Coordinates of C-alpha atoms in Angstrom, one line a residue:
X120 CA 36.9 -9.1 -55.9
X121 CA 40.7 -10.0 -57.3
X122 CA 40.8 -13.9 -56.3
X123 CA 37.5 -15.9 -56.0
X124 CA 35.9 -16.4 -51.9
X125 CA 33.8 -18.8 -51.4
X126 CA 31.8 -16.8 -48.9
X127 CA 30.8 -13.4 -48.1
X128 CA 28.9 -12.4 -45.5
X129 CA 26.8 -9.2 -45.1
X130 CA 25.5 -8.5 -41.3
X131 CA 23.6 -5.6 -42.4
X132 CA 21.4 -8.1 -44.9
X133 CA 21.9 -10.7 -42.8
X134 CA 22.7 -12.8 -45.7
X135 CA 25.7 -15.5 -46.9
X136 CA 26.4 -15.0 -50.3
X137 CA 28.5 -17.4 -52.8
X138 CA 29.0 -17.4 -56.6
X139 CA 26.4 -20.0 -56.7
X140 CA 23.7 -19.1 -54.3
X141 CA 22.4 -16.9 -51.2
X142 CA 21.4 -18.0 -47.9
X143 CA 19.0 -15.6 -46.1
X144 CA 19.8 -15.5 -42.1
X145 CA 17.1 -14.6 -39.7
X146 CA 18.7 -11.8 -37.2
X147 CA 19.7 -14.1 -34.4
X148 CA 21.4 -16.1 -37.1
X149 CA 23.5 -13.3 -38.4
X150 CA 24.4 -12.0 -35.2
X151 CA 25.9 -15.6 -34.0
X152 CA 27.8 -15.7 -37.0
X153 CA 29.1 -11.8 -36.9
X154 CA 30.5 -13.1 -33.2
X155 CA 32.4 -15.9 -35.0
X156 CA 33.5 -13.7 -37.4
X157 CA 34.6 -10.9 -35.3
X158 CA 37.2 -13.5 -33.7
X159 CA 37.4 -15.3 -37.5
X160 CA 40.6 -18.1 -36.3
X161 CA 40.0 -18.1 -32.8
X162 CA 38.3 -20.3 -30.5
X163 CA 34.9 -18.6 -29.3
X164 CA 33.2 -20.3 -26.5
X165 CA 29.5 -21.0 -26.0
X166 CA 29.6 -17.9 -23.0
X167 CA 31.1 -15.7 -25.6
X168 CA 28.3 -16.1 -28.6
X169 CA 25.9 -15.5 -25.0
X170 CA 27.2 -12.7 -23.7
X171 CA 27.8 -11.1 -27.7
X172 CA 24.1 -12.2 -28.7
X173 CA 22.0 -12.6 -25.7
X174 CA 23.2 -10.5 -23.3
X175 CA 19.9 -9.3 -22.0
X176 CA 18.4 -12.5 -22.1
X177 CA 18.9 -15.9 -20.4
X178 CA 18.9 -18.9 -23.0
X179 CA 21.0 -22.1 -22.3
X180 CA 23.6 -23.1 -23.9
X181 CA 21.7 -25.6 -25.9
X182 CA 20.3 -22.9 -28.2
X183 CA 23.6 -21.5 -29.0
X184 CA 24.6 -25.2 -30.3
X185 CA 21.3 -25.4 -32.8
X186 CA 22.1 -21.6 -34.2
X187 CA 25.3 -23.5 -35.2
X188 CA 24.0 -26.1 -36.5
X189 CA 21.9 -24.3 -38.6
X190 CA 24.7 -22.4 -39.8
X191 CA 26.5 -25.1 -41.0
X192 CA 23.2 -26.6 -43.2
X193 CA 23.6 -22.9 -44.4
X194 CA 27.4 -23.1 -45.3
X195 CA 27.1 -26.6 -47.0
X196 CA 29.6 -27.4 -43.9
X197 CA 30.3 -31.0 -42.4
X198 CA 31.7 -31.0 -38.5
X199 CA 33.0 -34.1 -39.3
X200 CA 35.6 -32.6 -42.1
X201 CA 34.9 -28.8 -41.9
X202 CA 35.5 -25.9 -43.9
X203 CA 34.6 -23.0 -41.6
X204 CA 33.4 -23.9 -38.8
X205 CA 35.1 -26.0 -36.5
X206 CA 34.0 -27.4 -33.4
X207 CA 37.0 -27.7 -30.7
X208 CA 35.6 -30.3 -27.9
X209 CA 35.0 -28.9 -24.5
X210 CA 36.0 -25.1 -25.4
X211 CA 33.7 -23.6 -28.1
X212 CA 33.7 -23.4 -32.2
X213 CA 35.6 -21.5 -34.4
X214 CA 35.0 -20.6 -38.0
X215 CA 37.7 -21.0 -40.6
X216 CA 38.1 -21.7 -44.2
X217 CA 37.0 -18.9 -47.2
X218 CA 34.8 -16.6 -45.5
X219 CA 35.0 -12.6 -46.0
X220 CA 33.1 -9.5 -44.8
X221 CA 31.5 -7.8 -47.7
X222 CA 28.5 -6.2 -48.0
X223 CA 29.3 -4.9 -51.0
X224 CA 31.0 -8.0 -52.4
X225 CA 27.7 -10.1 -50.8
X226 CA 25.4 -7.1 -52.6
X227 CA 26.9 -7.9 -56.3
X228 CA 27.1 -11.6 -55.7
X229 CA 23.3 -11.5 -55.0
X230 CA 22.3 -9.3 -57.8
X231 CA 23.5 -12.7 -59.9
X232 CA 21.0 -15.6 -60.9
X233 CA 18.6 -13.3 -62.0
X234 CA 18.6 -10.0 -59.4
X235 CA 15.7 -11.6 -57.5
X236 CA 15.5 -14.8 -56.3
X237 CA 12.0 -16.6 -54.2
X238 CA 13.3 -16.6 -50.8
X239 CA 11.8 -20.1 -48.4
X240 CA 11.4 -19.8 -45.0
X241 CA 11.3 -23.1 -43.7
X242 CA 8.9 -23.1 -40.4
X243 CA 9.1 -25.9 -37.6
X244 CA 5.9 -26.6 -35.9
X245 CA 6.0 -26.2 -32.2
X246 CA 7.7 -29.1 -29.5
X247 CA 5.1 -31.8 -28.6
X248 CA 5.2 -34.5 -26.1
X249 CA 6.3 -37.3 -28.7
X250 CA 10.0 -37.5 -29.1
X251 CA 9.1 -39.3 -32.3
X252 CA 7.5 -36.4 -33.9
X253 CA 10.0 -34.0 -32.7
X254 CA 12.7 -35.7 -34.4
X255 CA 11.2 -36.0 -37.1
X256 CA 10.4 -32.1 -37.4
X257 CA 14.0 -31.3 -36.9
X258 CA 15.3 -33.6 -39.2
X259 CA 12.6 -32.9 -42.4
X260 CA 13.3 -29.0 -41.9
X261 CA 16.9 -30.0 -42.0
X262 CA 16.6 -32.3 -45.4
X263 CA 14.1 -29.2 -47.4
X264 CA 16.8 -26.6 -46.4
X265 CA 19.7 -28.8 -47.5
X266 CA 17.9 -29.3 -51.0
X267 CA 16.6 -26.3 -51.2
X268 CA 19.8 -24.5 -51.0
X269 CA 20.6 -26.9 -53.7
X270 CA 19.1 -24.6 -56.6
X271 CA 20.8 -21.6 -56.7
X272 CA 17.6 -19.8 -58.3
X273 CA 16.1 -20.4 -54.6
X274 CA 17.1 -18.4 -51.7
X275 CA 17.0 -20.4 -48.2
X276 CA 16.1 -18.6 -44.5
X277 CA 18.6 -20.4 -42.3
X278 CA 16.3 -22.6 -40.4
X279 CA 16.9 -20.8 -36.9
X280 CA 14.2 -18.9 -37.6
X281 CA 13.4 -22.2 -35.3
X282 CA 10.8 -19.5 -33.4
X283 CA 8.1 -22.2 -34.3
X284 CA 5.9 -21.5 -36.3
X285 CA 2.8 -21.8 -33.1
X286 CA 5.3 -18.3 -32.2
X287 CA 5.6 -15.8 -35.3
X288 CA 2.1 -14.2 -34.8
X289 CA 0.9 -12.2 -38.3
X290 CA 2.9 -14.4 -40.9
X291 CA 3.4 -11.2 -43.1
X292 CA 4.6 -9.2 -40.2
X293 CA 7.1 -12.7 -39.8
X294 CA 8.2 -12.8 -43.9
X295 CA 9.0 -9.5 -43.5
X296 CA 11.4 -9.4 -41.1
X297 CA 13.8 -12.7 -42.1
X298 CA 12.9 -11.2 -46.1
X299 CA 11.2 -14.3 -46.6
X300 CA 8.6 -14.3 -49.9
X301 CA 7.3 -17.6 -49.0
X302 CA 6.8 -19.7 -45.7
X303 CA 7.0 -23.0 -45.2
X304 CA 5.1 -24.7 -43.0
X305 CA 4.3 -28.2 -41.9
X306 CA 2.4 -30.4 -38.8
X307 CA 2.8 -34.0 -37.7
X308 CA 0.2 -36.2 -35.6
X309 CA 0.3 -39.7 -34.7
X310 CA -2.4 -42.0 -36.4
X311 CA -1.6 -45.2 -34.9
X312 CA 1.2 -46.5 -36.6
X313 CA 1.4 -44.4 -39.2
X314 CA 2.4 -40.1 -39.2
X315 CA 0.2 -37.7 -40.8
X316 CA 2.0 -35.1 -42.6
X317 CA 0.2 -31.8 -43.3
X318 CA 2.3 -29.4 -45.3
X319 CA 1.8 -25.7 -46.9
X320 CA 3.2 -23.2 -49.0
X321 CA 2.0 -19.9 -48.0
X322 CA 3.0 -16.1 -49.8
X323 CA 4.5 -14.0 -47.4
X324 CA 3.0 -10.8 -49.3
X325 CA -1.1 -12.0 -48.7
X326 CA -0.5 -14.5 -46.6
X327 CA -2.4 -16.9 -48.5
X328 CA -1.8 -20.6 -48.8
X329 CA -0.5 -22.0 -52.4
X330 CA -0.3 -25.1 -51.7
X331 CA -0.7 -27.9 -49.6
X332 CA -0.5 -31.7 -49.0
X333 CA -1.4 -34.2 -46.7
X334 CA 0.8 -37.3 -46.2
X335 CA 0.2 -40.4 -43.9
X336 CA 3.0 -42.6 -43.9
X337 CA 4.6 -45.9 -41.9
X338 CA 6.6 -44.6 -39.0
X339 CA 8.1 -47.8 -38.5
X340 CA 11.5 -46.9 -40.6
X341 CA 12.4 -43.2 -39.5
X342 CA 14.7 -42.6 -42.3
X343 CA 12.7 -43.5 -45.0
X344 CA 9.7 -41.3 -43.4
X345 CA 12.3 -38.6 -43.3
X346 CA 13.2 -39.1 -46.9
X347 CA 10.1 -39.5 -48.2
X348 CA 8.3 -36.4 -46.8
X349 CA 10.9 -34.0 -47.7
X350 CA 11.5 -35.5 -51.2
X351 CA 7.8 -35.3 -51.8
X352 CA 8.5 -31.0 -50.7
X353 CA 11.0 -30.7 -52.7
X354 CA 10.0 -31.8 -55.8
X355 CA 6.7 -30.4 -55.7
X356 CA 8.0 -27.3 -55.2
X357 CA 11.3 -26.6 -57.3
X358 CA 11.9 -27.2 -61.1
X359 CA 10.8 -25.4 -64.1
X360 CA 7.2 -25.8 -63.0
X361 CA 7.3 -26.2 -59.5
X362 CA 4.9 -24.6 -57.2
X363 CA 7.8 -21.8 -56.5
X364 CA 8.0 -21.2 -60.1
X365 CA 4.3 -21.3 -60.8
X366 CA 3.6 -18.7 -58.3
X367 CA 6.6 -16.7 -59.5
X368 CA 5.3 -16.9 -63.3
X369 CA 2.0 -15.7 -62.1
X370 CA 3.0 -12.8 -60.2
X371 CA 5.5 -11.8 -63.3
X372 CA 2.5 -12.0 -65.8
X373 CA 1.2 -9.3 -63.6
X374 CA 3.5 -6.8 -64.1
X375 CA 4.1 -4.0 -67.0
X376 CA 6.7 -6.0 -69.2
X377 CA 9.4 -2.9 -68.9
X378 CA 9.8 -3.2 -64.8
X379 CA 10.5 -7.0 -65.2
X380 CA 13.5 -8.0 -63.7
X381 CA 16.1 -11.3 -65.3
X382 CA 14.6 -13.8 -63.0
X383 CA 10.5 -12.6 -64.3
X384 CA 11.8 -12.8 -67.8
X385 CA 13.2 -16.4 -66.4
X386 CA 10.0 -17.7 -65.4
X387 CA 8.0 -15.8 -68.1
X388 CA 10.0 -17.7 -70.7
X389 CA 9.2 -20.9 -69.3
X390 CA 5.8 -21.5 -70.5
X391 CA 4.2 -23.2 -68.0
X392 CA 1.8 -24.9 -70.8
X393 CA 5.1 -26.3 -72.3
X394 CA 3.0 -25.9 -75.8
X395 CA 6.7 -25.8 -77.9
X396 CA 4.7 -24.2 -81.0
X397 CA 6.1 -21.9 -83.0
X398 CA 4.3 -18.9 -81.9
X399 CA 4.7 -20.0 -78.3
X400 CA 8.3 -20.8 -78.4
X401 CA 9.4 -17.5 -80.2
X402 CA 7.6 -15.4 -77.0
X403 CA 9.8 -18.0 -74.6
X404 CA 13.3 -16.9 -76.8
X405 CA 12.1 -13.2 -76.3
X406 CA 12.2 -13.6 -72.2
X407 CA 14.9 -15.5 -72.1
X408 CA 17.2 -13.3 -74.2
X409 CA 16.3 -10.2 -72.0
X410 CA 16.9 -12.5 -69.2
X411 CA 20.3 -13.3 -70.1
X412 CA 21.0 -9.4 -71.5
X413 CA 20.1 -8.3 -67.9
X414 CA 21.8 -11.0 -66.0
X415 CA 25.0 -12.7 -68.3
X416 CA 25.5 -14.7 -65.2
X417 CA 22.4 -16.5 -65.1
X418 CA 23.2 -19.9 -65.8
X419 CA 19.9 -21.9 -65.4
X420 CA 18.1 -19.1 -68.0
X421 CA 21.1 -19.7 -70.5
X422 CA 20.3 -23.4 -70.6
X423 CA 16.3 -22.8 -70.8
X424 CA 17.1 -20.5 -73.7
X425 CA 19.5 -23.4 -75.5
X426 CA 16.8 -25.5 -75.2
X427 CA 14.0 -23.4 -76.5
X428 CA 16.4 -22.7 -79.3
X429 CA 17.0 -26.4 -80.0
X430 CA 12.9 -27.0 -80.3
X431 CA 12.3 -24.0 -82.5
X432 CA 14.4 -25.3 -84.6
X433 CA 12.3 -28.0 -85.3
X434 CA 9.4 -25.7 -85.7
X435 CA 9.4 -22.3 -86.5
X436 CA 9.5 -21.4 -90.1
X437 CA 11.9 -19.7 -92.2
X438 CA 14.6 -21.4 -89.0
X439 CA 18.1 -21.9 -90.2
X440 CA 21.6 -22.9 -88.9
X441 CA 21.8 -19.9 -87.0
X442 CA 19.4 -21.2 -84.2
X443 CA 21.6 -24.4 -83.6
X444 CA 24.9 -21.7 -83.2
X445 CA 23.3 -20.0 -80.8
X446 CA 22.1 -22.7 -79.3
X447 CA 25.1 -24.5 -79.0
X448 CA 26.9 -20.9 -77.3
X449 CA 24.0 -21.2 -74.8
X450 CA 24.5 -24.4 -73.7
X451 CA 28.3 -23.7 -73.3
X452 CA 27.8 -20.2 -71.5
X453 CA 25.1 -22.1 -69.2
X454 CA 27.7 -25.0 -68.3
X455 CA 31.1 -22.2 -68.0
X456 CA 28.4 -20.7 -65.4
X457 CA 27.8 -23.3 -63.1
X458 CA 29.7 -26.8 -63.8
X459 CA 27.9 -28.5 -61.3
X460 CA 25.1 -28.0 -61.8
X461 CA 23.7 -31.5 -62.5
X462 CA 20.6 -30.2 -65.1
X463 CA 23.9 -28.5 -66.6
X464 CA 25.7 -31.9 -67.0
X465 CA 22.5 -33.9 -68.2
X466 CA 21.7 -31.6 -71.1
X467 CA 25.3 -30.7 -71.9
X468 CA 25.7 -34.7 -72.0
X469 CA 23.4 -34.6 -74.8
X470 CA 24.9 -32.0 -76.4
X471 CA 28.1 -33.2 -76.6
X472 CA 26.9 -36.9 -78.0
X473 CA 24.8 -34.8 -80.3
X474 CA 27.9 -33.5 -82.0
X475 CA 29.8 -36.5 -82.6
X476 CA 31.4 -36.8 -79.1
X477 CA 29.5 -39.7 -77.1
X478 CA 32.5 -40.5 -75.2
X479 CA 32.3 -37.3 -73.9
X480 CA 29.1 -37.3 -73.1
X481 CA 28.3 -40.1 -71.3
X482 CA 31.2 -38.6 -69.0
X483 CA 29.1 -35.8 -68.0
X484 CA 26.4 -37.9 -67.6
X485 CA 28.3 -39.9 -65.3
X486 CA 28.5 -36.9 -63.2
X487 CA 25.0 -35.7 -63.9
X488 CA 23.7 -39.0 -62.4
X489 CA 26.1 -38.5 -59.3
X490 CA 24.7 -35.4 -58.0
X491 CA 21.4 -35.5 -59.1
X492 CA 19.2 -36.6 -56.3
X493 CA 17.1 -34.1 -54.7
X494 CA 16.7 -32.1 -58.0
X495 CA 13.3 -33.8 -60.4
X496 CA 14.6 -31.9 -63.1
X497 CA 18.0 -33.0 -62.8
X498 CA 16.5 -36.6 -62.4
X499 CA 14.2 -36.2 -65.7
X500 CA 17.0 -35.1 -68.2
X501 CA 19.5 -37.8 -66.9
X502 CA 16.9 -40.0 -67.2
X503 CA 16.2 -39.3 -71.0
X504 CA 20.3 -38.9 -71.3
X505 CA 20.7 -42.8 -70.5
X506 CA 17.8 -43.5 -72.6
X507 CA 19.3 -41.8 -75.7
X508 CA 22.8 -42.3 -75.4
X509 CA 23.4 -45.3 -73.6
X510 CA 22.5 -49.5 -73.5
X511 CA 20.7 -48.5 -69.8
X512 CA 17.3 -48.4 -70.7
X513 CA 16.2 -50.5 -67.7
X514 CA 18.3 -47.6 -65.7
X515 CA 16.6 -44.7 -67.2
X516 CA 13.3 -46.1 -66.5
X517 CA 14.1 -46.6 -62.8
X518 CA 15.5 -43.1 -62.6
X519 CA 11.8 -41.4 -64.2
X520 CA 10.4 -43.8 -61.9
X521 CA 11.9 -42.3 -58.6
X522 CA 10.8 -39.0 -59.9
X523 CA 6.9 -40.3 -60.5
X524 CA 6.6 -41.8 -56.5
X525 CA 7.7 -38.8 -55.6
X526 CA 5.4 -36.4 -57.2
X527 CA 2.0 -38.0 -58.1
X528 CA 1.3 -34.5 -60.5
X529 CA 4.3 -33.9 -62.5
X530 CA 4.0 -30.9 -65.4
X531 CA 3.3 -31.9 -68.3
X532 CA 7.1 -31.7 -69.4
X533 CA 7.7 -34.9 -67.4
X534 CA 4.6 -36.7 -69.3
X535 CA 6.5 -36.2 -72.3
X536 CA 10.0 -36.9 -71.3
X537 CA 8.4 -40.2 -70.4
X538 CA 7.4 -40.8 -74.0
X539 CA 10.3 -40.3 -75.0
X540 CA 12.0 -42.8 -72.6
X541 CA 9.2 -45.1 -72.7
X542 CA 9.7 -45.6 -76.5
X543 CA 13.3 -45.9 -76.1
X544 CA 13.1 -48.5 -73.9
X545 CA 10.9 -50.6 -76.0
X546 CA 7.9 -49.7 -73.8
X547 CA 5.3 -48.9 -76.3
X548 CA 2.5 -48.9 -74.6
X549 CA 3.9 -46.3 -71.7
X550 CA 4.5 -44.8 -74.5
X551 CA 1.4 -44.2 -76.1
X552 CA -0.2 -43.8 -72.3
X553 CA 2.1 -40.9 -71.5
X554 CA 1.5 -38.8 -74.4
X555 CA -2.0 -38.2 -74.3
X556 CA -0.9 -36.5 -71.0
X557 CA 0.8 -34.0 -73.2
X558 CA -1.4 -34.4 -76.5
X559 CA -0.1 -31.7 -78.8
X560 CA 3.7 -31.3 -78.1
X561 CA 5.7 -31.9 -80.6
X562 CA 7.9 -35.0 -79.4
X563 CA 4.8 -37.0 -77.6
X564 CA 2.9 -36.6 -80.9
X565 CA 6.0 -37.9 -82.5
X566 CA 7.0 -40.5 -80.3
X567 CA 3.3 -42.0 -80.6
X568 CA 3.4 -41.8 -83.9
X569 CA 6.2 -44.7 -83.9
X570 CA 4.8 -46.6 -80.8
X571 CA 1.4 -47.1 -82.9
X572 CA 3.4 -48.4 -85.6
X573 CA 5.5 -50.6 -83.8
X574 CA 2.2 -52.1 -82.0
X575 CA 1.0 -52.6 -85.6
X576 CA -1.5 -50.3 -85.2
X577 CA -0.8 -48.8 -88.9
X578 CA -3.7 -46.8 -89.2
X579 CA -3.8 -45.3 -86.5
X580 CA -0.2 -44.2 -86.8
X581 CA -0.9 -42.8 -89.9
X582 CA -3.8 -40.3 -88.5
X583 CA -1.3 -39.1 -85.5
X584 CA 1.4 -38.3 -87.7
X585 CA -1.2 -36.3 -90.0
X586 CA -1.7 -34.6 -87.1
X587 CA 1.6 -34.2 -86.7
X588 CA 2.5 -32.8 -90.0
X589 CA -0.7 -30.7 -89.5
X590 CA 0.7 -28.8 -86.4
X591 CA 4.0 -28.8 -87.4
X592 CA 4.3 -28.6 -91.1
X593 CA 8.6 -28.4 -91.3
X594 CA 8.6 -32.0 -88.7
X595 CA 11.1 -34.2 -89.9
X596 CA 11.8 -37.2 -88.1
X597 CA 15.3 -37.2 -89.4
X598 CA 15.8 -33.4 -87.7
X599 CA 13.8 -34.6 -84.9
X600 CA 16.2 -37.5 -84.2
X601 CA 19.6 -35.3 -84.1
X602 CA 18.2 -32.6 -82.2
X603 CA 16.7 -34.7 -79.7
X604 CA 19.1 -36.5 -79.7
X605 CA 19.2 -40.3 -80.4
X606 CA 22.9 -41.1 -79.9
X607 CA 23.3 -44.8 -79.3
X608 CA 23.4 -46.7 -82.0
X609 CA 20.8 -49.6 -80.7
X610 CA 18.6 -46.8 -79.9
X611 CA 19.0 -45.0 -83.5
X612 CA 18.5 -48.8 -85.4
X613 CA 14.8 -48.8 -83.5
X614 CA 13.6 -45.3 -84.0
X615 CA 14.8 -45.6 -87.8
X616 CA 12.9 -49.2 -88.3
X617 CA 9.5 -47.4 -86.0
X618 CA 10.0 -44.3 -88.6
X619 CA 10.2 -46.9 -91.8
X620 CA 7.2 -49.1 -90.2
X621 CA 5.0 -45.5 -89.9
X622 CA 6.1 -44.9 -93.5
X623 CA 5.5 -48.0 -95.2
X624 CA 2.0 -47.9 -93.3
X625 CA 1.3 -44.3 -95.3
X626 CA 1.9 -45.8 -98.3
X627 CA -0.6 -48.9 -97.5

């Protein structure tokens, strides 16, 4: 590969590959898009893709219209302004733009982001006799695959595997054939006003459900409905501790350490317990630096690693400059990677302030914030960004809010993010609450520490931060303040007058 394409495509995998992620196509999928490819510039009308695709079977038109559709919500396209495939009225479609053949090409491209990736199926339930709910099953499978596709550590089934799901028979025998590892699947009645939403994850492999929800909503406004179901998907399943990623970390834990793969070591070395002690956190480095060694392209475990990095300096003993070095090359390597990536922009925000340039990094996090919805992780780091670095307190609380309505059991990362944020914005009492959902890591216990102290609870401060000091003997709040880091200077004058309140309370 001499210049840079934005796609290829592989019929034999039946997979669309990019630099930054993999769509998985069920056969019928493929096979529509091999006949646009085969006649790649010219017009190929609706009788074509029949005759090429279905020629043994009759199916209307209409069917040949949803395949593209689909395929488009694969390709990131927009009919209205495309970039491969364009729709020319009253003769057929035609794809253009940056597309190649390749299996090989689509074979290496794939092998990036950490040689495996979980692969989503995304199931509709069968047609009913309410319009209403009909819609509104097209519409949510559209929205999960469109920010699913999103993280380029998922791979996405194109959502023509529209069989419904009442059609697949054995789920397993299903998985198999579209290489699905997971399926989707979700079911809509009418309770008088109101829809109930049931939803499950299932493994492909067993068969077994992983997890489930049940929502009953308004179904007076259709695209709030729409938005809130498939946000509430979305972020229960994707992020660092996501249901995706929890199953993933299980399954990984299971195997003999030498067959793991860079995506296992991924997982592995995110601790789903989020402990950040020193004997925990030096495990995490050991994943993530085998997961980087096997897979240099990986951007999402470079910037786990930078940040592991960036916490055991604050806690592992005998740590010296060396960790912040490598730490800073992470974060670079992680960003090079994939520059849009709005986690990417958040944390590289922060990094950027942290060194002296806040200009610069309230830039990125200008862009963080502008492509972050969809993404809770995204959401959470540009939400403790504009709590650090900028005036916008009132802003970063509404952006961790959005994040909590969405997903009523965060991980226990989120509980202390919101600390964090919470005592930035002068929320003391949030503060203190939140922590105790994460009681021993290191920046809740710190950030209570200073809430107590600021609510003039002075004893009370006094025996957290023994408890502090206890579990982390090299904590210093000054160190704890540049590496997390506090880069406005209206948020730096609080936290130093909360850490001089604490100390003049130690000394009675």
């Amino acid at each position: 590969m001499d210049a840079v394409t934005d796609w290829y495509f592989s019929e034999e995998d039946r997979r669309l590959v990019s630099p930054e992620r993999v769509v998985q196509l069920t056969a019928k999928a493929a096979q529509v898009f091999a006949c646009l490819e085969r006649h790649k510039g010219e017009i190929v009308s609706v009788d074509t893709v029949l005759e090429e695709v279905w020629a043994e079977t009759h199916v209307t038109p209409d069917l040949v219209r949803e395949y593209i559709h689909d395929l488009r919500i694969a390709l990131g396209d927009d009919p209205r302004r495309p970039r491969y495939i364009e729709t020319v009225r009253g003769k057929g479609f035609r794809l253009i733009g940056d597309i190649e053949p390749g299996a090989d090409a689509a074979a290496s491209l794939a092998q990036g982001e950490g040689e495996y990736r979980p692969t989503v199926a995304v199931l509709k339930p069968p047609l009913t006799q309410d319009p209403l709910l009909n819609d509104l099953a097209d519409q949510v499978a559209s929205e999960v695959i469109n920010h699913l596709a999103r993280f380029h550590y998922i791979g996405v089934v194109a959502r023509q595997s529209a069989i419904p799901s009442g059609e697949i028979g054995d789920i397993r025998s299903f998985a198999r054939d579209v290489n699905a590892s997971y399926i989707l699947e979700a079911g809509y009645t009418r309770l008088g006003d109101d829809v109930r939403t049931r939803v499950q994850l299932v493994e492909a492999a067993r068969g077994r459900s992983l997890w489930g929800t049940r929502l009953d909503l308004g179904a007076g406004d259709a695209g709030r409905l729409v938005d809130d179901i498939s946000s509430t998907i979305v972020f229960a399943l994707t992020g660092w501790h996501g249901e995706l990623h929890r199953a993933e970390y299980k399954s990984a834990a299971r195997k003999n350490p030498v067959q793991l793969n860079a995506f296992e070591h991924f997982v592995l070395g995110c601790d789903l317990e989020m402990r950040l002690d020193a004997d925990s956190l030096q495990r995490s480095i050991a994943h993530l630096e085998q997961s980087v060694r096997l897979d240099p392209t990986f951007s999402r475990a470079w910037l786990v690693y930078a940040l592991e990095l960036r916490w055991a300096y604050s806690v592992v003993p005998g740590r010296d400059r060396r960790f912040l070095e490598t730490s800073d090359h992470a974060f670079r390597t992680a960003f090079k990677l994939a520059p849009t990536d709005p986690v990417n922009l958040a944390l590289m925000a922060m990094n950027t302030a942290r060194i002296g340039n806040l200009a610069g990094g309230l830039a990125l996090l200008d862009r963080a914030e502008a492509s972050m919805l969809g993404d809770s992780d995204a959401m959470v780091c540009v939400a403790t960004a504009k709590a650090a670095l900028t005036d916008d307190a009132d802003g970063a609380v509404a952006v961790l809010d959005s994040v909590l309505r969405q997903n009523k059991t965060p991980p226990s990362w989120v509980y202390f993010a919101e600390a964090g944020i919470a005592f930035l914005s002068g929320d003391h009492e949030r503060c203190i609450s939140s922590s105790w959902s994460a009681p021993e890591e290191i920046s809740a216990m710190a950030f209570r520490c200073l809430s107590l102290a600021m609510l003039g609870r002075g004893e009370e401060a006094v025996a957290e931060e023994t408890k502090l000091k206890s579990t982390f003997p090299d904590f210093d709040f000054m160190r704890f303040a540049d590496n997390f880091p506090i880069c406005c200077p209206a948020r730096q004058q609080e936290y130093f007058a909360a850490v001089e309140r604490l100390m003049s309370s130690a000394r009675g």
